[in-house]
Backbone atoms as SQL, in Angstrom:
CREATE TABLE atoms (id INTEGER PRIMARY KEY, chain TEXT, resi INTEGER, resn TEXT, atom TEXT, x REAL, y REAL, z REAL);
INSERT INTO atoms VALUES
  (1, 'A', 1, 'MET', 'N', 0.826, -1.278, -0.016),
  (2, 'A', 1, 'MET', 'CA', -0.003, -0.038, -0.110),
  (3, 'A', 1, 'MET', 'C', 0.929, 1.356, -0.071),
  (4, 'A', 2, 'LEU', 'N', 2.178, 1.182, 0.770),
  (5, 'A', 2, 'LEU', 'CA', 2.917, 2.486, 0.961),
  (6, 'A', 2, 'LEU', 'C', 3.254, 2.889, -0.621),
  (7, 'A', 3, 'SER', 'N', 3.845, 1.772, -1.311),
  (8, 'A', 3, 'SER', 'CA', 4.394, 1.978, -2.682),
  (9, 'A', 3, 'SER', 'C', 3.403, 2.523, -3.656),
  (10, 'A', 4, 'THR', 'N', 2.251, 2.251, -3.390),
  (11, 'A', 4, 'THR', 'CA', 1.032, 2.450, -4.102),
  (12, 'A', 4, 'THR', 'C', 0.769, 4.085, -3.889),
  (13, 'A', 5, 'LEU', 'N', 1.042, 4.675, -2.693),
  (14, 'A', 5, 'LEU', 'CA', 0.978, 5.948, -2.265),
  (15, 'A', 5, 'LEU', 'C', 2.119, 6.645, -3.011),
  (16, 'A', 6, 'GLU', 'N', 3.178, 6.075, -2.630),
  (17, 'A', 6, 'GLU', 'CA', 4.339, 6.977, -3.150),
  (18, 'A', 6, 'GLU', 'C', 4.328, 6.964, -4.871),
  (19, 'A', 7, 'ALA', 'N', 3.599, 6.127, -5.425),
  (20, 'A', 7, 'ALA', 'CA', 4.060, 6.327, -7.113),
  (21, 'A', 7, 'ALA', 'C', 2.528, 7.412, -7.522),
  (22, 'A', 8, 'LEU', 'N', 1.530, 7.777, -6.393),
  (23, 'A', 8, 'LEU', 'CA', 0.706, 8.671, -6.975),
  (24, 'A', 8, 'LEU', 'C', 1.244, 10.019, -6.397),
  (25, 'A', 9, 'ARG', 'N', 1.704, 10.019, -5.559),
  (26, 'A', 9, 'ARG', 'CA', 2.499, 11.491, -5.096),
  (27, 'A', 9, 'ARG', 'C', 3.172, 12.030, -6.255),
  (28, 'A', 10, 'PRO', 'N', 2.909, 13.360, -6.326),
  (29, 'A', 10, 'PRO', 'CA', 3.933, 13.933, -7.426),
  (30, 'A', 10, 'PRO', 'C', 5.103, 14.237, -6.907),
  (31, 'A', 11, 'LYS', 'N', 6.324, 14.406, -7.857),
  (32, 'A', 11, 'LYS', 'CA', 7.448, 14.503, -7.398),
  (33, 'A', 11, 'LYS', 'C', 8.160, 15.784, -7.267),
  (34, 'A', 12, 'LYS', 'N', 8.928, 16.025, -6.653),
  (35, 'A', 12, 'LYS', 'CA', 9.385, 17.461, -6.277),
  (36, 'A', 12, 'LYS', 'C', 10.076, 17.870, -7.505),
  (37, 'A', 13, 'ARG', 'N', 10.401, 17.154, -8.620),
  (38, 'A', 13, 'ARG', 'CA', 10.863, 17.538, -9.714),
  (39, 'A', 13, 'ARG', 'C', 10.106, 18.169, -10.493),
  (40, 'A', 14, 'LEU', 'N', 8.722, 17.598, -10.658),
  (41, 'A', 14, 'LEU', 'CA', 7.718, 18.071, -11.267),
  (42, 'A', 14, 'LEU', 'C', 7.513, 19.719, -10.837),
  (43, 'A', 15, 'PHE', 'N', 7.275, 19.638, -9.187),
  (44, 'A', 15, 'PHE', 'CA', 6.729, 20.970, -8.568),
  (45, 'A', 15, 'PHE', 'C', 7.759, 22.037, -9.104),
  (46, 'A', 16, 'LEU', 'N', 9.083, 21.663, -8.724),
  (47, 'A', 16, 'LEU', 'CA', 10.130, 22.765, -9.285),
  (48, 'A', 16, 'LEU', 'C', 10.348, 23.195, -10.473),
  (49, 'A', 17, 'GLY', 'N', 9.599, 22.214, -11.420),
  (50, 'A', 17, 'GLY', 'CA', 9.986, 22.685, -12.834),
  (51, 'A', 17, 'GLY', 'C', 8.680, 23.533, -13.196),
  (52, 'A', 18, 'LEU', 'N', 7.626, 23.522, -12.781),
  (53, 'A', 18, 'LEU', 'CA', 6.426, 24.284, -13.078),
  (54, 'A', 18, 'LEU', 'C', 6.680, 25.325, -12.161),
  (55, 'A', 19, 'LEU', 'N', 7.396, 25.416, -11.199),
  (56, 'A', 19, 'LEU', 'CA', 7.842, 26.761, -10.254),
  (57, 'A', 19, 'LEU', 'C', 8.567, 27.623, -11.234),
  (58, 'A', 20, 'LEU', 'N', 9.385, 27.100, -11.755),
  (59, 'A', 20, 'LEU', 'CA', 10.714, 27.607, -12.476),
  (60, 'A', 20, 'LEU', 'C', 9.962, 28.188, -13.927),
  (61, 'A', 21, 'ALA', 'N', 8.941, 27.466, -14.384),
  (62, 'A', 21, 'ALA', 'CA', 8.271, 27.669, -15.817),
  (63, 'A', 21, 'ALA', 'C', 7.414, 28.941, -15.357),
  (64, 'A', 22, 'ALA', 'N', 6.799, 29.086, -14.294),
  (65, 'A', 22, 'ALA', 'CA', 5.880, 29.968, -13.999),
  (66, 'A', 22, 'ALA', 'C', 6.713, 31.486, -13.501),
  (67, 'A', 23, 'GLU', 'N', 7.920, 31.107, -13.119),
  (68, 'A', 23, 'GLU', 'CA', 8.662, 32.126, -12.720),
  (69, 'A', 23, 'GLU', 'C', 9.439, 32.695, -14.095),
  (70, 'A', 24, 'PHE', 'N', 9.663, 31.777, -15.107),
  (71, 'A', 24, 'PHE', 'CA', 10.267, 32.315, -16.249),
  (72, 'A', 24, 'PHE', 'C', 8.962, 33.357, -16.945),
  (73, 'A', 25, 'PHE', 'N', 7.606, 32.660, -17.147),
  (74, 'A', 25, 'PHE', 'CA', 6.919, 33.617, -17.917),
  (75, 'A', 25, 'PHE', 'C', 6.568, 34.874, -17.157),
  (76, 'A', 26, 'VAL', 'N', 6.629, 35.173, -15.655),
  (77, 'A', 26, 'VAL', 'CA', 6.117, 35.993, -15.047),
  (78, 'A', 26, 'VAL', 'C', 7.448, 37.297, -15.593),
  (79, 'A', 27, 'ALA', 'N', 8.841, 36.648, -15.453),
  (80, 'A', 27, 'ALA', 'CA', 9.858, 37.580, -15.912),
  (81, 'A', 27, 'ALA', 'C', 9.664, 38.024, -17.322),
  (82, 'A', 28, 'ALA', 'N', 9.376, 37.138, -18.219),
  (83, 'A', 28, 'ALA', 'CA', 9.090, 37.526, -19.533),
  (84, 'A', 28, 'ALA', 'C', 7.966, 38.477, -19.775),
  (85, 'A', 29, 'ALA', 'N', 7.363, 38.343, -18.849),
  (86, 'A', 29, 'ALA', 'CA', 5.860, 39.414, -19.225),
  (87, 'A', 29, 'ALA', 'C', 6.065, 40.610, -18.423),
  (88, 'A', 30, 'LEU', 'N', 7.244, 40.602, -17.338),
  (89, 'A', 30, 'LEU', 'CA', 7.693, 42.016, -16.742),
  (90, 'A', 30, 'LEU', 'C', 8.461, 42.881, -17.815),
  (91, 'A', 31, 'TYR', 'N', 9.367, 41.845, -18.467),
  (92, 'A', 31, 'TYR', 'CA', 10.451, 42.500, -19.536),
  (93, 'A', 31, 'TYR', 'C', 9.466, 42.717, -20.785),
  (94, 'A', 32, 'GLY', 'N', 8.675, 42.090, -20.995),
  (95, 'A', 32, 'GLY', 'CA', 7.713, 42.865, -22.371),
  (96, 'A', 32, 'GLY', 'C', 6.960, 44.056, -21.714),
  (97, 'A', 33, 'LEU', 'N', 6.381, 44.171, -20.922),
  (98, 'A', 33, 'LEU', 'CA', 5.803, 45.314, -20.056),
  (99, 'A', 33, 'LEU', 'C', 6.951, 46.481, -19.849),
  (100, 'A', 34, 'TRP', 'N', 8.041, 45.947, -19.833),
  (101, 'A', 34, 'TRP', 'CA', 9.049, 47.260, -19.435),
  (102, 'A', 34, 'TRP', 'C', 9.188, 47.830, -21.043),
  (103, 'A', 35, 'LEU', 'N', 9.190, 46.959, -21.783),
  (104, 'A', 35, 'LEU', 'CA', 9.724, 47.342, -23.406),
  (105, 'A', 35, 'LEU', 'C', 8.606, 48.150, -23.971),
  (106, 'A', 36, 'ILE', 'N', 7.602, 47.735, -23.495),
  (107, 'A', 36, 'ILE', 'CA', 6.301, 48.673, -24.055),
  (108, 'A', 36, 'ILE', 'C', 6.357, 50.130, -23.332),
  (109, 'A', 37, 'CYS', 'N', 6.611, 50.258, -21.917),
  (110, 'A', 37, 'CYS', 'CA', 6.451, 51.366, -21.161),
  (111, 'A', 37, 'CYS', 'C', 7.608, 52.096, -21.531),
  (112, 'A', 38, 'CYS', 'N', 8.975, 51.653, -21.405),
  (113, 'A', 38, 'CYS', 'CA', 10.066, 52.398, -21.601),
  (114, 'A', 38, 'CYS', 'C', 9.915, 53.731, -22.428),
  (115, 'A', 39, 'PRO', 'N', 9.809, 53.617, -23.774),
  (116, 'A', 39, 'PRO', 'CA', 9.866, 54.645, -24.604),
  (117, 'A', 39, 'PRO', 'C', 8.707, 55.850, -24.321),
  (118, 'A', 40, 'GLY', 'N', 7.463, 55.251, -23.706),
  (119, 'A', 40, 'GLY', 'CA', 6.454, 56.340, -23.486),
  (120, 'A', 40, 'GLY', 'C', 6.949, 57.010, -21.909),
  (121, 'A', 41, 'LEU', 'N', 7.316, 56.238, -21.108),
  (122, 'A', 41, 'LEU', 'CA', 7.574, 56.752, -20.016),
  (123, 'A', 41, 'LEU', 'C', 8.828, 57.983, -20.155),
  (124, 'A', 42, 'ALA', 'N', 9.844, 57.551, -20.779),
  (125, 'A', 42, 'ALA', 'CA', 10.914, 58.590, -21.186),
  (126, 'A', 42, 'ALA', 'C', 10.492, 59.809, -21.776),
  (127, 'A', 43, 'ASN', 'N', 9.077, 59.964, -22.626),
  (128, 'A', 43, 'ASN', 'CA', 8.720, 61.051, -23.081),
  (129, 'A', 43, 'ASN', 'C', 8.090, 61.810, -22.173),
  (130, 'A', 44, 'ILE', 'N', 7.463, 61.282, -21.005),
  (131, 'A', 44, 'ILE', 'CA', 6.790, 61.820, -20.183),
  (132, 'A', 44, 'ILE', 'C', 7.893, 62.355, -19.137),
  (133, 'A', 45, 'PHE', 'N', 8.747, 61.817, -18.733),
  (134, 'A', 45, 'PHE', 'CA', 9.454, 62.429, -18.027),
  (135, 'A', 45, 'PHE', 'C', 10.957, 61.509, -17.949),
  (136, 'A', 46, 'GLU', 'N', 12.181, 62.281, -17.878),
  (137, 'A', 46, 'GLU', 'CA', 13.174, 61.677, -18.125),
  (138, 'A', 46, 'GLU', 'C', 13.814, 60.603, -17.181),
  (139, 'A', 47, 'TYR', 'N', 13.449, 60.531, -16.147),
  (140, 'A', 47, 'TYR', 'CA', 13.756, 59.633, -15.038),
  (141, 'A', 47, 'TYR', 'C', 12.913, 58.650, -14.804),
  (142, 'A', 48, 'LEU', 'N', 11.737, 58.698, -15.289),
  (143, 'A', 48, 'LEU', 'CA', 10.449, 58.061, -15.087),
  (144, 'A', 48, 'LEU', 'C', 10.732, 56.627, -15.361),
  (145, 'A', 49, 'PRO', 'N', 11.490, 56.135, -16.400),
  (146, 'A', 49, 'PRO', 'CA', 11.585, 54.555, -16.702),
  (147, 'A', 49, 'PRO', 'C', 12.727, 54.133, -15.509),
  (148, 'A', 50, 'ALA', 'N', 13.744, 54.820, -15.009),
  (149, 'A', 50, 'ALA', 'CA', 14.341, 54.248, -14.036),
  (150, 'A', 50, 'ALA', 'C', 13.632, 53.952, -12.599),
  (151, 'A', 51, 'ILE', 'N', 12.528, 55.123, -12.328),
  (152, 'A', 51, 'ILE', 'CA', 11.695, 55.112, -11.085),
  (153, 'A', 51, 'ILE', 'C', 10.977, 53.594, -11.201),
  (154, 'A', 52, 'VAL', 'N', 10.122, 53.465, -12.240),
  (155, 'A', 52, 'VAL', 'CA', 9.370, 52.497, -12.615),
  (156, 'A', 52, 'VAL', 'C', 10.187, 51.202, -12.490),
  (157, 'A', 53, 'GLY', 'N', 11.658, 51.122, -12.895),
  (158, 'A', 53, 'GLY', 'CA', 12.090, 50.064, -12.783),
  (159, 'A', 53, 'GLY', 'C', 12.581, 49.414, -11.628),
  (160, 'A', 54, 'ALA', 'N', 13.228, 50.613, -10.653),
  (161, 'A', 54, 'ALA', 'CA', 13.516, 50.417, -9.528),
  (162, 'A', 54, 'ALA', 'C', 12.215, 49.966, -8.581),
  (163, 'A', 55, 'PHE', 'N', 10.905, 50.529, -8.849),
  (164, 'A', 55, 'PHE', 'CA', 9.786, 50.087, -8.404),
  (165, 'A', 55, 'PHE', 'C', 9.668, 48.601, -8.364),
  (166, 'A', 56, 'LEU', 'N', 9.671, 48.421, -9.783),
  (167, 'A', 56, 'LEU', 'CA', 9.317, 46.952, -9.848),
  (168, 'A', 56, 'LEU', 'C', 10.440, 45.687, -9.625),
  (169, 'A', 57, 'ILE', 'N', 11.468, 46.113, -9.357),
  (170, 'A', 57, 'ILE', 'CA', 12.792, 45.603, -8.739),
  (171, 'A', 57, 'ILE', 'C', 12.399, 45.373, -7.226),
  (172, 'A', 58, 'PHE', 'N', 12.018, 46.529, -6.455),
  (173, 'A', 58, 'PHE', 'CA', 11.528, 46.525, -5.045),
  (174, 'A', 58, 'PHE', 'C', 10.633, 45.642, -4.948),
  (175, 'A', 59, 'MET', 'N', 9.317, 45.594, -5.599),
  (176, 'A', 59, 'MET', 'CA', 8.161, 44.626, -5.432),
  (177, 'A', 59, 'MET', 'C', 8.470, 43.061, -5.939),
  (178, 'A', 60, 'LEU', 'N', 9.421, 42.789, -6.647),
  (179, 'A', 60, 'LEU', 'CA', 9.990, 41.537, -7.017),
  (180, 'A', 60, 'LEU', 'C', 10.609, 41.050, -5.830),
  (181, 'A', 61, 'GLY', 'N', 11.486, 41.797, -5.279),
  (182, 'A', 61, 'GLY', 'CA', 12.334, 41.687, -4.117),
  (183, 'A', 61, 'GLY', 'C', 11.509, 41.187, -2.713),
  (184, 'A', 62, 'ARG', 'N', 10.277, 41.604, -2.695),
  (185, 'A', 62, 'ARG', 'CA', 9.529, 41.554, -1.334),
  (186, 'A', 62, 'ARG', 'C', 9.274, 39.898, -1.417);
């Protein structure tokens, strides 16, 4: 019975792989958002892209 339960439990590798994939997609989405916002923010205020970037880094570090 114990071997049956062990076979049904998901492996840690699967969990870590899914976690890594989710982190990659979030990072790619944030990078895409940065690429879209950067030229527009620079037109509004010269230092606004750096301010938004620092804010995103701060929020991701929490």
